PDB file of C-alpha atoms in Angstrom:
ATOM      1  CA  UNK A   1      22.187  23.532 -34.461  1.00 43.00           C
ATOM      2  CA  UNK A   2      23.732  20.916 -31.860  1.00 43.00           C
ATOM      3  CA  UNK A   3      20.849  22.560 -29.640  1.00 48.00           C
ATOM      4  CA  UNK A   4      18.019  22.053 -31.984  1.00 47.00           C
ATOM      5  CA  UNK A   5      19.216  18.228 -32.184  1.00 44.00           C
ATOM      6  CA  UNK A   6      19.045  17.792 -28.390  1.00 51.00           C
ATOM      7  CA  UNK A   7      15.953  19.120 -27.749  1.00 52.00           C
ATOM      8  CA  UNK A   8      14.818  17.402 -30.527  1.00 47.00           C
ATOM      9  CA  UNK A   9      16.507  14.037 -29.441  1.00 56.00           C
ATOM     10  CA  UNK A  10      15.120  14.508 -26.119  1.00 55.00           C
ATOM     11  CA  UNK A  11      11.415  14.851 -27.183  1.00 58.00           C
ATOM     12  CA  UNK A  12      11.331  12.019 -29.447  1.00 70.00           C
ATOM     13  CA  UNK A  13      13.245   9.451 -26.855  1.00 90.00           C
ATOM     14  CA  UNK A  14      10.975   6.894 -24.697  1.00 95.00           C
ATOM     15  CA  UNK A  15      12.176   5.056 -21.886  1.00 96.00           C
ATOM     16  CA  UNK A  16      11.031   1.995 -23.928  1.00 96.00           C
ATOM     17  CA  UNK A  17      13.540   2.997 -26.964  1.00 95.00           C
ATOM     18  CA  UNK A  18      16.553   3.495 -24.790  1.00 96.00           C
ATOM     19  CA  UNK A  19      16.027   0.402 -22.862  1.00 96.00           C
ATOM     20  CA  UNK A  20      16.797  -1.402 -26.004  1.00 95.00           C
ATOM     21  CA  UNK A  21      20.353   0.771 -26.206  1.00 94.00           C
ATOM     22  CA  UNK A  22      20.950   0.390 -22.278  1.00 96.00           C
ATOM     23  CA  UNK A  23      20.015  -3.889 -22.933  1.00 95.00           C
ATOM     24  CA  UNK A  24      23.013  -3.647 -25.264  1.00 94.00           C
ATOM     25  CA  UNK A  25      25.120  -2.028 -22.885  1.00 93.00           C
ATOM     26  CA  UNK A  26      24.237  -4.839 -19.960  1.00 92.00           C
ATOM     27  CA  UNK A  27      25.488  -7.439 -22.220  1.00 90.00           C
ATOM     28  CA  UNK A  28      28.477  -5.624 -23.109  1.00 91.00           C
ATOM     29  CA  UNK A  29      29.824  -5.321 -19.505  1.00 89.00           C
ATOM     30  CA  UNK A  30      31.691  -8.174 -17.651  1.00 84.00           C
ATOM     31  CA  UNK A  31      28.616  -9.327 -15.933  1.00 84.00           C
ATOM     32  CA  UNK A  32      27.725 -13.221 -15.329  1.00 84.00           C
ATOM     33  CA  UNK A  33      24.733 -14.404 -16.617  1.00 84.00           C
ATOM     34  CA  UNK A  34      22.626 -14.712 -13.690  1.00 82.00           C
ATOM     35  CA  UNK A  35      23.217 -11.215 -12.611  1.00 88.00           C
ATOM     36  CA  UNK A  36      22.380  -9.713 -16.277  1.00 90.00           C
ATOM     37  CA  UNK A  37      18.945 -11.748 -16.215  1.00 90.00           C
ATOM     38  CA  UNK A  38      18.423  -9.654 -12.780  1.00 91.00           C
ATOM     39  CA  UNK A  39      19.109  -6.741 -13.557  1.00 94.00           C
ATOM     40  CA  UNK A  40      16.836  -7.076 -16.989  1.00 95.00           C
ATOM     41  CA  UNK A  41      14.148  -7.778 -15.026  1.00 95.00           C
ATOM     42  CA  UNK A  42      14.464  -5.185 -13.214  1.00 96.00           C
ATOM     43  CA  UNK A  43      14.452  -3.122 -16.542  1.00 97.00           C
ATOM     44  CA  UNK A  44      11.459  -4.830 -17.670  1.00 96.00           C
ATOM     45  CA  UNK A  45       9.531  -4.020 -14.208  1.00 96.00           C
ATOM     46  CA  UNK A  46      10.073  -0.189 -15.034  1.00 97.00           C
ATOM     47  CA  UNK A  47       9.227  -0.490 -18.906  1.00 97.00           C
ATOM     48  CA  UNK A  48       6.420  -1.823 -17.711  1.00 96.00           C
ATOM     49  CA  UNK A  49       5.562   1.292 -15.502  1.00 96.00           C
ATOM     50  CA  UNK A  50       6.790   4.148 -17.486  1.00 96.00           C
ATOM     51  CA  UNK A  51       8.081   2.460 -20.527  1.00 95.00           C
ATOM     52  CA  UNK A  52       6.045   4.879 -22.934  1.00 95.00           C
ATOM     53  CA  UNK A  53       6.791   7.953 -21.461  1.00 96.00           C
ATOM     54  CA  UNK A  54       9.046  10.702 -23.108  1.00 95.00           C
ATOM     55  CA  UNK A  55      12.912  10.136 -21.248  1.00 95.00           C
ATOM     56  CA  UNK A  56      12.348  13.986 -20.654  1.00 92.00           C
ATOM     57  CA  UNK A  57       9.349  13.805 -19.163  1.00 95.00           C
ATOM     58  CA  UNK A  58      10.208  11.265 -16.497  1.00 97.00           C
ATOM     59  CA  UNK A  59      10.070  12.969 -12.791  1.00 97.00           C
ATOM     60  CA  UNK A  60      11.110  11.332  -9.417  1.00 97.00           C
ATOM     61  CA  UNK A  61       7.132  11.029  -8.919  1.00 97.00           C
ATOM     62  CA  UNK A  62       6.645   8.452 -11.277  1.00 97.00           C
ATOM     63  CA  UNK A  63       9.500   6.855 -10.272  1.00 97.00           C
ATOM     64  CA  UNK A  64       8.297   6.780  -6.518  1.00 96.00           C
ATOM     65  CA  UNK A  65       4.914   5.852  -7.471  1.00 96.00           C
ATOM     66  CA  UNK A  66       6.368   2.479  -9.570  1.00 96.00           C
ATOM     67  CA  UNK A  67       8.870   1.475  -6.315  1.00 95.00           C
ATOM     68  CA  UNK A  68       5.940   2.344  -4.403  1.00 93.00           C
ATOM     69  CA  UNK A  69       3.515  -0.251  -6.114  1.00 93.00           C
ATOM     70  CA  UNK A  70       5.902  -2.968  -6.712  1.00 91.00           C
ATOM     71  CA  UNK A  71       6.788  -2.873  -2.613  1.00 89.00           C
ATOM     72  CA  UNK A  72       3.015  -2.617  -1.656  1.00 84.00           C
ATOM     73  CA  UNK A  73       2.566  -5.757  -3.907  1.00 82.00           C
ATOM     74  CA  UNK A  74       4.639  -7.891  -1.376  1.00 77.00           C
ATOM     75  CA  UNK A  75       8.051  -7.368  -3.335  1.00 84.00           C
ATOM     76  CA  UNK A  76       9.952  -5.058  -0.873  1.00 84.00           C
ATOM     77  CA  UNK A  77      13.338  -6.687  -2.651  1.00 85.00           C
ATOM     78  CA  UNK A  78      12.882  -6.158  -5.769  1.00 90.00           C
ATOM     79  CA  UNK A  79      11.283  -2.618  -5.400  1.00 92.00           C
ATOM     80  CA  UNK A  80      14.697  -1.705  -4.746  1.00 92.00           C
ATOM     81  CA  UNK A  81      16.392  -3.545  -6.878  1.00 93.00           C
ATOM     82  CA  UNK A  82      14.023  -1.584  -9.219  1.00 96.00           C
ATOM     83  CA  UNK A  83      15.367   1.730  -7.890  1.00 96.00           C
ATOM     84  CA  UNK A  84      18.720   1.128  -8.237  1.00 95.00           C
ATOM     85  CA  UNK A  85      18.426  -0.370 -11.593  1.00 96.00           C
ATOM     86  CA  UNK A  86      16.624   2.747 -12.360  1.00 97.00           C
ATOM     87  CA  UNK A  87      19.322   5.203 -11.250  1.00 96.00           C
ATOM     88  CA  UNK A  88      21.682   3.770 -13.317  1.00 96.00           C
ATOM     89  CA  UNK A  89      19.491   3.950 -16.272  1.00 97.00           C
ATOM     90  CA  UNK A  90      19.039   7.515 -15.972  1.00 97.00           C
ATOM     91  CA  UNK A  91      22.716   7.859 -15.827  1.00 96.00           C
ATOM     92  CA  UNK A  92      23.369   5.990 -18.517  1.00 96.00           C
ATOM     93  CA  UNK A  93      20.403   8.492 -20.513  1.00 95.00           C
ATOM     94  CA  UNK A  94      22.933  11.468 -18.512  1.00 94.00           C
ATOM     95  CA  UNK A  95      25.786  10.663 -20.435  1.00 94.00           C
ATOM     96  CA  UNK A  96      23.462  10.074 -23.756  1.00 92.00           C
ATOM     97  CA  UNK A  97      21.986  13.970 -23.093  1.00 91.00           C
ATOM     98  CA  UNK A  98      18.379  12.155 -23.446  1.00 93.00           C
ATOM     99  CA  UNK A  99      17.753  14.040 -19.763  1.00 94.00           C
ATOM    100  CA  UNK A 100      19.211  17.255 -17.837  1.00 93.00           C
ATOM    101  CA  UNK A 101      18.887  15.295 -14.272  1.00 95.00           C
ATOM    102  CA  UNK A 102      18.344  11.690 -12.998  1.00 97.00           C
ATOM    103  CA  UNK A 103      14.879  11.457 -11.773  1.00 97.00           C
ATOM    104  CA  UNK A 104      15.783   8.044  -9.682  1.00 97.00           C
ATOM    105  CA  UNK A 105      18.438   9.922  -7.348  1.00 95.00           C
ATOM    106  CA  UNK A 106      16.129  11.650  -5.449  1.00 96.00           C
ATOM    107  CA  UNK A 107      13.911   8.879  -4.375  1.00 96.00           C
ATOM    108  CA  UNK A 108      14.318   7.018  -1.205  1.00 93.00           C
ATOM    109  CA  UNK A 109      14.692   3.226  -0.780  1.00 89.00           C
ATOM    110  CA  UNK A 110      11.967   1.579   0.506  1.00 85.00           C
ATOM    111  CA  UNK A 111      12.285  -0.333   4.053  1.00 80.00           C
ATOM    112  CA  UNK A 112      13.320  -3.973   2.754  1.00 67.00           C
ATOM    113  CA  UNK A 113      11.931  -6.045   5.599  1.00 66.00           C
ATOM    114  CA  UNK A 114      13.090  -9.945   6.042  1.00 57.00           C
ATOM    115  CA  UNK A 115       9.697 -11.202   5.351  1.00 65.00           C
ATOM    116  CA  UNK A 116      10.987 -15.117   5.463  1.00 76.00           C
ATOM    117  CA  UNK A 117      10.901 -17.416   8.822  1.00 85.00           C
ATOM    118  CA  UNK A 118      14.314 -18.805   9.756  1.00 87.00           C
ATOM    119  CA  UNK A 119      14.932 -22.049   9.379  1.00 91.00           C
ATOM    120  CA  UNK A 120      15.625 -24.020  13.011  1.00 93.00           C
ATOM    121  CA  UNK A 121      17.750 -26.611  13.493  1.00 95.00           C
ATOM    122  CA  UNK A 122      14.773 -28.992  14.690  1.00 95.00           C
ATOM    123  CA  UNK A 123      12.713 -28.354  11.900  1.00 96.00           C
ATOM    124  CA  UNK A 124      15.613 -29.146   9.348  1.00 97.00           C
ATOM    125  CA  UNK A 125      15.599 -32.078  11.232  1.00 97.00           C
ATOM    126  CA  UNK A 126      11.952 -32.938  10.810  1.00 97.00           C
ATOM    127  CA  UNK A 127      12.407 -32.344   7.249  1.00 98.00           C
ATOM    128  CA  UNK A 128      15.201 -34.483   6.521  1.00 97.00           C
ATOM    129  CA  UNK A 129      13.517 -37.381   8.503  1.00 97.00           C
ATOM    130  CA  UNK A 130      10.141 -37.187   6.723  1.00 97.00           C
ATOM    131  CA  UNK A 131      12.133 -37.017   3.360  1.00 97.00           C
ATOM    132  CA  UNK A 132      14.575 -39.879   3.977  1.00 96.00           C
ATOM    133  CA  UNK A 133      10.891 -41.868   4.324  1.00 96.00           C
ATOM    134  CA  UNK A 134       8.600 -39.945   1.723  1.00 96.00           C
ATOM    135  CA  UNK A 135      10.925 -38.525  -1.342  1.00 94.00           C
ATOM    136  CA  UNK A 136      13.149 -39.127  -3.660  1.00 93.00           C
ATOM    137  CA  UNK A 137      16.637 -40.459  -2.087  1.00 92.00           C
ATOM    138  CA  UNK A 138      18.743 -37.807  -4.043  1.00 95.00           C
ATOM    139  CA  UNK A 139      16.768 -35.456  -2.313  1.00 96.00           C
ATOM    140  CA  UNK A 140      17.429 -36.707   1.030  1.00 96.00           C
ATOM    141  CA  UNK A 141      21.029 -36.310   0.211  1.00 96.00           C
ATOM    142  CA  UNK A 142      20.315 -32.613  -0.930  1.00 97.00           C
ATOM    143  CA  UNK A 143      19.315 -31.471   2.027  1.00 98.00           C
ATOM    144  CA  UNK A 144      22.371 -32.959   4.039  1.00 97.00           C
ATOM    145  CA  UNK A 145      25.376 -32.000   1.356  1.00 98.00           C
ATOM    146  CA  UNK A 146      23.477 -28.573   1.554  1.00 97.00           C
ATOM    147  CA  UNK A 147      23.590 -27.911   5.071  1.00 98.00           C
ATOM    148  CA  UNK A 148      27.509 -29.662   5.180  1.00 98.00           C
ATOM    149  CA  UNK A 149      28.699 -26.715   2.440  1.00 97.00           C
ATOM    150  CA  UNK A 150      26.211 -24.084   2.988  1.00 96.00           C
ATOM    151  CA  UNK A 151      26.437 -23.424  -0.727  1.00 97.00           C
ATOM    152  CA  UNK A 152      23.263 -21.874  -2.735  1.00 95.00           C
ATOM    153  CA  UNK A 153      21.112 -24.300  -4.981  1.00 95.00           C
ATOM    154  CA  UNK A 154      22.935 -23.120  -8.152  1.00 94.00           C
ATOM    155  CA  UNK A 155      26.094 -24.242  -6.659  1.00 96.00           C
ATOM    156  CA  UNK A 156      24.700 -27.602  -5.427  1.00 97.00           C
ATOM    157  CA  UNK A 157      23.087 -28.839  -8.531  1.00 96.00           C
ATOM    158  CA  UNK A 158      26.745 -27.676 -10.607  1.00 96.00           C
ATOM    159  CA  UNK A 159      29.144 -30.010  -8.121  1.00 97.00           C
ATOM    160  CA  UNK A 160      30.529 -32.716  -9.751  1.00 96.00           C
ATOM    161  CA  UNK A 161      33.733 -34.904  -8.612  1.00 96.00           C
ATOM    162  CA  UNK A 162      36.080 -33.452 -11.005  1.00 96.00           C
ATOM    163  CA  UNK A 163      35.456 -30.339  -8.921  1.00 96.00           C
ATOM    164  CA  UNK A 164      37.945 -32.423  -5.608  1.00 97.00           C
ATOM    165  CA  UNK A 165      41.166 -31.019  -6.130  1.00 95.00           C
ATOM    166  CA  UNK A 166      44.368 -31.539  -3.890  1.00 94.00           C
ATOM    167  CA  UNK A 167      41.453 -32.345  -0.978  1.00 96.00           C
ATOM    168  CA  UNK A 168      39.332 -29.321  -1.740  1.00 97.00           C
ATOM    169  CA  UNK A 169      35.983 -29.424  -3.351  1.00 97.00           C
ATOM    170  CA  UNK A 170      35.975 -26.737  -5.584  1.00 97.00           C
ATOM    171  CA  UNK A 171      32.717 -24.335  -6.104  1.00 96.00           C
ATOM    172  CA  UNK A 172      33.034 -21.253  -8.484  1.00 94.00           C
ATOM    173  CA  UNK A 173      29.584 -19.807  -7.545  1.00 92.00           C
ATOM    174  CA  UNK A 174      26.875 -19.606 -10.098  1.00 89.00           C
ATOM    175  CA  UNK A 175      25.508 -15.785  -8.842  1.00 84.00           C
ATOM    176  CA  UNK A 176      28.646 -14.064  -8.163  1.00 82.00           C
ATOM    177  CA  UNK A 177      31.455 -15.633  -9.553  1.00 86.00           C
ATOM    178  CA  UNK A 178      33.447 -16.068  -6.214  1.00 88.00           C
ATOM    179  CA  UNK A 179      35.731 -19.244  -6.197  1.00 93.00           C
ATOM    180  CA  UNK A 180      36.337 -21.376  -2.748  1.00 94.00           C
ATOM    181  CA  UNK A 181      37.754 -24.255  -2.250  1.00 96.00           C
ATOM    182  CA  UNK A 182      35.970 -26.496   0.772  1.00 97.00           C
ATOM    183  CA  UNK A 183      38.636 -28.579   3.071  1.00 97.00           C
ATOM    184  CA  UNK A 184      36.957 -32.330   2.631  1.00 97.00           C
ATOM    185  CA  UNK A 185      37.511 -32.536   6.530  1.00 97.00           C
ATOM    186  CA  UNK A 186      34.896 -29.916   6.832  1.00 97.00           C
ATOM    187  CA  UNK A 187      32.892 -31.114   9.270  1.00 97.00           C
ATOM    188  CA  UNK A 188      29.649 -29.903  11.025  1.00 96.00           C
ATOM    189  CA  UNK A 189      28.947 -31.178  14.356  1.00 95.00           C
ATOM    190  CA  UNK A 190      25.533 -31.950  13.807  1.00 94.00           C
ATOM    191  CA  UNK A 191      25.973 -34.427  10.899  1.00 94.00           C
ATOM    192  CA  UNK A 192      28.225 -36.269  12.630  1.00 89.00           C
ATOM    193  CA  UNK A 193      30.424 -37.166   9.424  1.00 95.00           C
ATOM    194  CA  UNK A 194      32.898 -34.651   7.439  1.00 97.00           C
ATOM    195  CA  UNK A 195      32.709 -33.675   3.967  1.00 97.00           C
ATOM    196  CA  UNK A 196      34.306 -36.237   2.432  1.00 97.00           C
ATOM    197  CA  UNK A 197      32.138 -38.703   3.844  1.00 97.00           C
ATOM    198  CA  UNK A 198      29.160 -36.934   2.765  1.00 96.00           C
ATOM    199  CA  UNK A 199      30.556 -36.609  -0.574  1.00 96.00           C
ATOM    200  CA  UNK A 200      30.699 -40.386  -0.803  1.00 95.00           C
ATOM    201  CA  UNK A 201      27.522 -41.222   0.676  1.00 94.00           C
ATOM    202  CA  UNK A 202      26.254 -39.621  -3.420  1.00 93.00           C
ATOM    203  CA  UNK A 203      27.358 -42.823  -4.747  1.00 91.00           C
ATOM    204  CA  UNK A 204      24.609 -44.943  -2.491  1.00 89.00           C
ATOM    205  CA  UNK A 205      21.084 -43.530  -3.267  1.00 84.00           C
ATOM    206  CA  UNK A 206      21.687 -44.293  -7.269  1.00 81.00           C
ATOM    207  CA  UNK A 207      24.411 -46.027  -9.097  1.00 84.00           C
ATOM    208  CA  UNK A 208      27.767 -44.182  -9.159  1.00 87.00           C
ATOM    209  CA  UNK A 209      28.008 -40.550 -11.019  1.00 90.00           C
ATOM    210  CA  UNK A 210      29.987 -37.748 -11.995  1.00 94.00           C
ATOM    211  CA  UNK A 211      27.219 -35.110 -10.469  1.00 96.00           C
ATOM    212  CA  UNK A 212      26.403 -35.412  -6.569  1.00 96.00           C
ATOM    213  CA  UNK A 213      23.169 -34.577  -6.579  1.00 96.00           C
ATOM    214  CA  UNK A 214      21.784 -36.268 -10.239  1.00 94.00           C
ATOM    215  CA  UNK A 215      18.790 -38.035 -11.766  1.00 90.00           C
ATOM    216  CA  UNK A 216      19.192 -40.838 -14.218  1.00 87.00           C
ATOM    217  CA  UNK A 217      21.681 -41.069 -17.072  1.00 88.00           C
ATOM    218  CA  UNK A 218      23.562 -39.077 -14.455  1.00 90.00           C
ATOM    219  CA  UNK A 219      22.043 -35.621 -15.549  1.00 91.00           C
ATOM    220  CA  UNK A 220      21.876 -32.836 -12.929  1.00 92.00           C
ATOM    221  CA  UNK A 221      18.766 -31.810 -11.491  1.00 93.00           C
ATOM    222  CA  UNK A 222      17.727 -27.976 -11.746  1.00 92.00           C
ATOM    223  CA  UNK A 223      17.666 -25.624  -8.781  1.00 93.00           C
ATOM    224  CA  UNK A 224      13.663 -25.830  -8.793  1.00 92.00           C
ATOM    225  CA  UNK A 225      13.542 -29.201  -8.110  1.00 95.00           C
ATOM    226  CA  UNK A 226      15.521 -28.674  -4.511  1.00 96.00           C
ATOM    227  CA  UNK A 227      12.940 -25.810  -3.596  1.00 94.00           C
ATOM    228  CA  UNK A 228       9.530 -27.838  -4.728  1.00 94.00           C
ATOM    229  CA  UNK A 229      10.870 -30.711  -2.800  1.00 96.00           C
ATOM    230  CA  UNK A 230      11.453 -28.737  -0.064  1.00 96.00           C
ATOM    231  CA  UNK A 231       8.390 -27.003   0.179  1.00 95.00           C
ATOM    232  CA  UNK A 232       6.301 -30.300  -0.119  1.00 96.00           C
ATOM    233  CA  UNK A 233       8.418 -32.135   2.457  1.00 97.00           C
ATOM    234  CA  UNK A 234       8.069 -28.570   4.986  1.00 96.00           C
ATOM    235  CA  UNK A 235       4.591 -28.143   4.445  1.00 95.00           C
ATOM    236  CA  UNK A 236       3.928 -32.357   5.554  1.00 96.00           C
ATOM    237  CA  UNK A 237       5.409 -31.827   8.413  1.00 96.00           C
ATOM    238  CA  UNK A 238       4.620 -28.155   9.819  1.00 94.00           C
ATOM    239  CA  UNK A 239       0.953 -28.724   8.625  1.00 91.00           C
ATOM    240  CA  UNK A 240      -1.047 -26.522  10.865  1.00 85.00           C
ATOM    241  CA  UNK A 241       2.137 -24.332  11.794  1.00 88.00           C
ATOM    242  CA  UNK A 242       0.847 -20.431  12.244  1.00 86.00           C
ATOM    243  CA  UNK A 243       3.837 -18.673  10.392  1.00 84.00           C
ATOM    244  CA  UNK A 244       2.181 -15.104  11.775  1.00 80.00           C
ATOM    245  CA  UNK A 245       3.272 -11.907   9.508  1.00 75.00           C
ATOM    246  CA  UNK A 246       6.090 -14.234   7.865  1.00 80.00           C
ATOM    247  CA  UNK A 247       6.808 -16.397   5.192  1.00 83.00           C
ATOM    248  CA  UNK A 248       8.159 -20.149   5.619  1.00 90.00           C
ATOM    249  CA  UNK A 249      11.668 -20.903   5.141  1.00 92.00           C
ATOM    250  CA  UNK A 250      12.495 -22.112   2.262  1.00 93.00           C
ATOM    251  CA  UNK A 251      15.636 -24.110   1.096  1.00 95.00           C
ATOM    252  CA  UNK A 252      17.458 -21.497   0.768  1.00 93.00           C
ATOM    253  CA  UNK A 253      17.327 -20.826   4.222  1.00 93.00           C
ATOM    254  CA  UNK A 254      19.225 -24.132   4.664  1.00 96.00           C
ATOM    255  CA  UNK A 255      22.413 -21.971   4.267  1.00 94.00           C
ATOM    256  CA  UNK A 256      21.932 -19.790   6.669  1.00 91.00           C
ATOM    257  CA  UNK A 257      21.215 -22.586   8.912  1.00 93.00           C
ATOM    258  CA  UNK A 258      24.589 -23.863   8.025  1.00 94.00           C
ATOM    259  CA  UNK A 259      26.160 -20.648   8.606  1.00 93.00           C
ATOM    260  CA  UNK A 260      24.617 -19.948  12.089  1.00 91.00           C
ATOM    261  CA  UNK A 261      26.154 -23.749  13.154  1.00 94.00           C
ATOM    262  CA  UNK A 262      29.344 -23.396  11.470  1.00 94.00           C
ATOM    263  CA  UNK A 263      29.750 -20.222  13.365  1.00 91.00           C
ATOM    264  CA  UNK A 264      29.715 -21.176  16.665  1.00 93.00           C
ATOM    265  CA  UNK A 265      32.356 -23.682  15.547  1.00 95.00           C
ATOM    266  CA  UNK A 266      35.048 -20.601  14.899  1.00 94.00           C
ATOM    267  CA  UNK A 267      34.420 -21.658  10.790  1.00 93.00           C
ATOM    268  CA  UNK A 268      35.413 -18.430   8.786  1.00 91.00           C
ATOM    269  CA  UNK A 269      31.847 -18.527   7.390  1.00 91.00           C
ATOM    270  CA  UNK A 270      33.090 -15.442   5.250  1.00 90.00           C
ATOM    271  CA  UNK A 271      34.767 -17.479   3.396  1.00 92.00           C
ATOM    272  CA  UNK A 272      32.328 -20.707   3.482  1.00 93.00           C
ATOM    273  CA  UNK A 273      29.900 -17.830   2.182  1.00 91.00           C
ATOM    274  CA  UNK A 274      31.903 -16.534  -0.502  1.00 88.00           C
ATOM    275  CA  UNK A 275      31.204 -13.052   0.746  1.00 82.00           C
ATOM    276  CA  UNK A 276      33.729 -10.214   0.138  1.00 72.00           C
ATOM    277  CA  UNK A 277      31.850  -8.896   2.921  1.00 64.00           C
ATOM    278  CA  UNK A 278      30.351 -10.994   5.509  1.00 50.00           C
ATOM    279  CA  UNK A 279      27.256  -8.902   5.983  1.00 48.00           C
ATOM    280  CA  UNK A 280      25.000 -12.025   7.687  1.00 42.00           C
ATOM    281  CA  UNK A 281      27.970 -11.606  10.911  1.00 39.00           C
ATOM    282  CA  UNK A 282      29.658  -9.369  12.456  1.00 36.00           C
ATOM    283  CA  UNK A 283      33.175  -9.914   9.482  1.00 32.00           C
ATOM    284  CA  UNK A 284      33.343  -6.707   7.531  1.00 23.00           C
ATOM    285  CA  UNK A 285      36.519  -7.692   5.585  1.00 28.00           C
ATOM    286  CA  UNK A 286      37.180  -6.993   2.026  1.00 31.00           C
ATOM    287  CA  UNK A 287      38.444 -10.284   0.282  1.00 31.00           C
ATOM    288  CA  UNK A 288      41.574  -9.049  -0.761  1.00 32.00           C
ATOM    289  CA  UNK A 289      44.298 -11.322  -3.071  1.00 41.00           C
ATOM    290  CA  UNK A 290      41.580 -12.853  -4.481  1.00 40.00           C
ATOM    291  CA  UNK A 291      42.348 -13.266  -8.282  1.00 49.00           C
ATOM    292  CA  UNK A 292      40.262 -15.188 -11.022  1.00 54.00           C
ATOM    293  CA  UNK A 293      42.478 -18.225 -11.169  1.00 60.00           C
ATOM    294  CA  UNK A 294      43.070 -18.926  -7.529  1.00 73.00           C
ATOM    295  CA  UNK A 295      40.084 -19.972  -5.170  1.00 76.00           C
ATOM    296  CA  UNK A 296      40.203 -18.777  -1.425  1.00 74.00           C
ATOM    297  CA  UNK A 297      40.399 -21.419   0.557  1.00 79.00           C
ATOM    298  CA  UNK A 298      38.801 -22.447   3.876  1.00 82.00           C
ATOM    299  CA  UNK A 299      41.430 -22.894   6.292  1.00 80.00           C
ATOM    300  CA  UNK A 300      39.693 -25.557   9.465  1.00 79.00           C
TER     301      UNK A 300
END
């Protein structure tokens, strides 16, 4: 009997019906927001390729053939973000006997190239200049408070001043969930003023706020805006540039900038990062004593 049921529940089952029970169990789990509206992309990129097929019928060739046409299309990341997601779908259908194997497990990651131009410390430079003259002034400020914290533009747009405790500006980061606390004496060379200085200097382009970086009514800004500014204010001044086989920075690449600097200053930029591992040097360490109450801080 119990046999006739599984054959028959494994027949009937799509990939498109248990992505509606695996959706469930994504929101179930102690994820944060951001990474859950990853990771159901990712489930909506494979719907999207095999979504109607039978769970049963799924082999690691269609599999391979969706990471396969998602990486040709210029999106080596996500092609294996894809993957993975996709391996732990299947083991999720594993444990609900809707397959006999994971199709996912034998296929290969695809090569994940770095397809973006680095951002130099002249052409940050270049940028900042033209956009002290051209843009918006809170955007001018943007740029500077992001390369003095080398935070991500989640973080940015979310500081406020009740986040400066006992000297420390405070950043629980938006995409992971790690907790630092930044030293207000922070200070990299090349801006020639610490953090606390910089901090104050978001009470000169616009009338005193709560938020650093803010519009009117003091309302935060949204993470687009610091990207479409910065691609406007890169493009007027690199116009021309030949960016060859790569992509041009973007302001996200302002943080590795920072990191780079702040390196050759002896800065743990592990823990500027918020990293458990610092992958982008040559720190390995797990970030251990780390609980969800205390932030780690960054010892100068």
């Amino acid at each position: 009997m119990w046999g006739t049921v599984r054959r028959w529940k494994q027949r009937r089952s799509t990939v498109n019906q248990f992505a509606v029970e695996y959706q469930t169990l994504l929101a179930s789990q102690h994820l944060t927001s951001k990474t859950i509206a990853n990771r159901s992309n990712c489930l909506r990129l494979l719907c999207e390729g095999i979504g109607t097929m039978r769970m049963s019928e799924v082999r690691p060739a269609h599999i391979a053939q969706l990471i396969n046409t998602i990486w040709a299309g210029g999106r080596q990341f996500t092609a294996r973000r894809v993957l993975y997601e996709a391996e732990a779908f299947f083991d999720q259908a594993l444990l609900a006997d809707l397959v006999d194997r994971n199709p996912a497990s034998p296929v290969k990651a695809p090569p994940a190239k770095v397809a973006r131009s680095r951002l130099t410390l002249e052409l940050y430079q270049e940028i900042y200049t033209w956009a002290s003259q051209h843009s918006q002034p809170w955007f001018a400020y943007a740029l500077r408070l992001a390369l003095a914290t080398a935070q991500r533009r989640s973080d940015l747009v979310r500081m406020h001043k009740a986040n400066i405790v006992d000297g420390h500006l405070h950043v629980e980061q938006f995409k992971t969930g790690a907790r630092i606390a930044l030293p207000l004496a922070l200070q990299l060379n090349e801006l020639a003023a610490p953090l606390r200085e910089i901090i104050r200097e978001s009470d000169d382009y616009r009338r005193p706020g709560s938020y650093l970086i803010r519009k009117k009514g003091d309302l935060p800004l949204g993470p687009e805006s610091l990207s479409s500014n910065f691609t406007h204010a890169r493009k007027a001044v690199t116009a021309g540039h030949n960016w060859g086989n790569k992509a041009p920075p973007t302001f996200h690449e302002i943080r590795s900038l920072s990191e780079r600097l702040y390196r050759t200053q002896g800065i743990n930029t592990r823990i500027l990062l918020g990293h458990k591992r610092q992958s982008m040097t040559d720190e390995y360490n797990d970030d251990r004593g780390l609980t969800k109450d205390n932030y780690q801080r960054l010892t100068l």
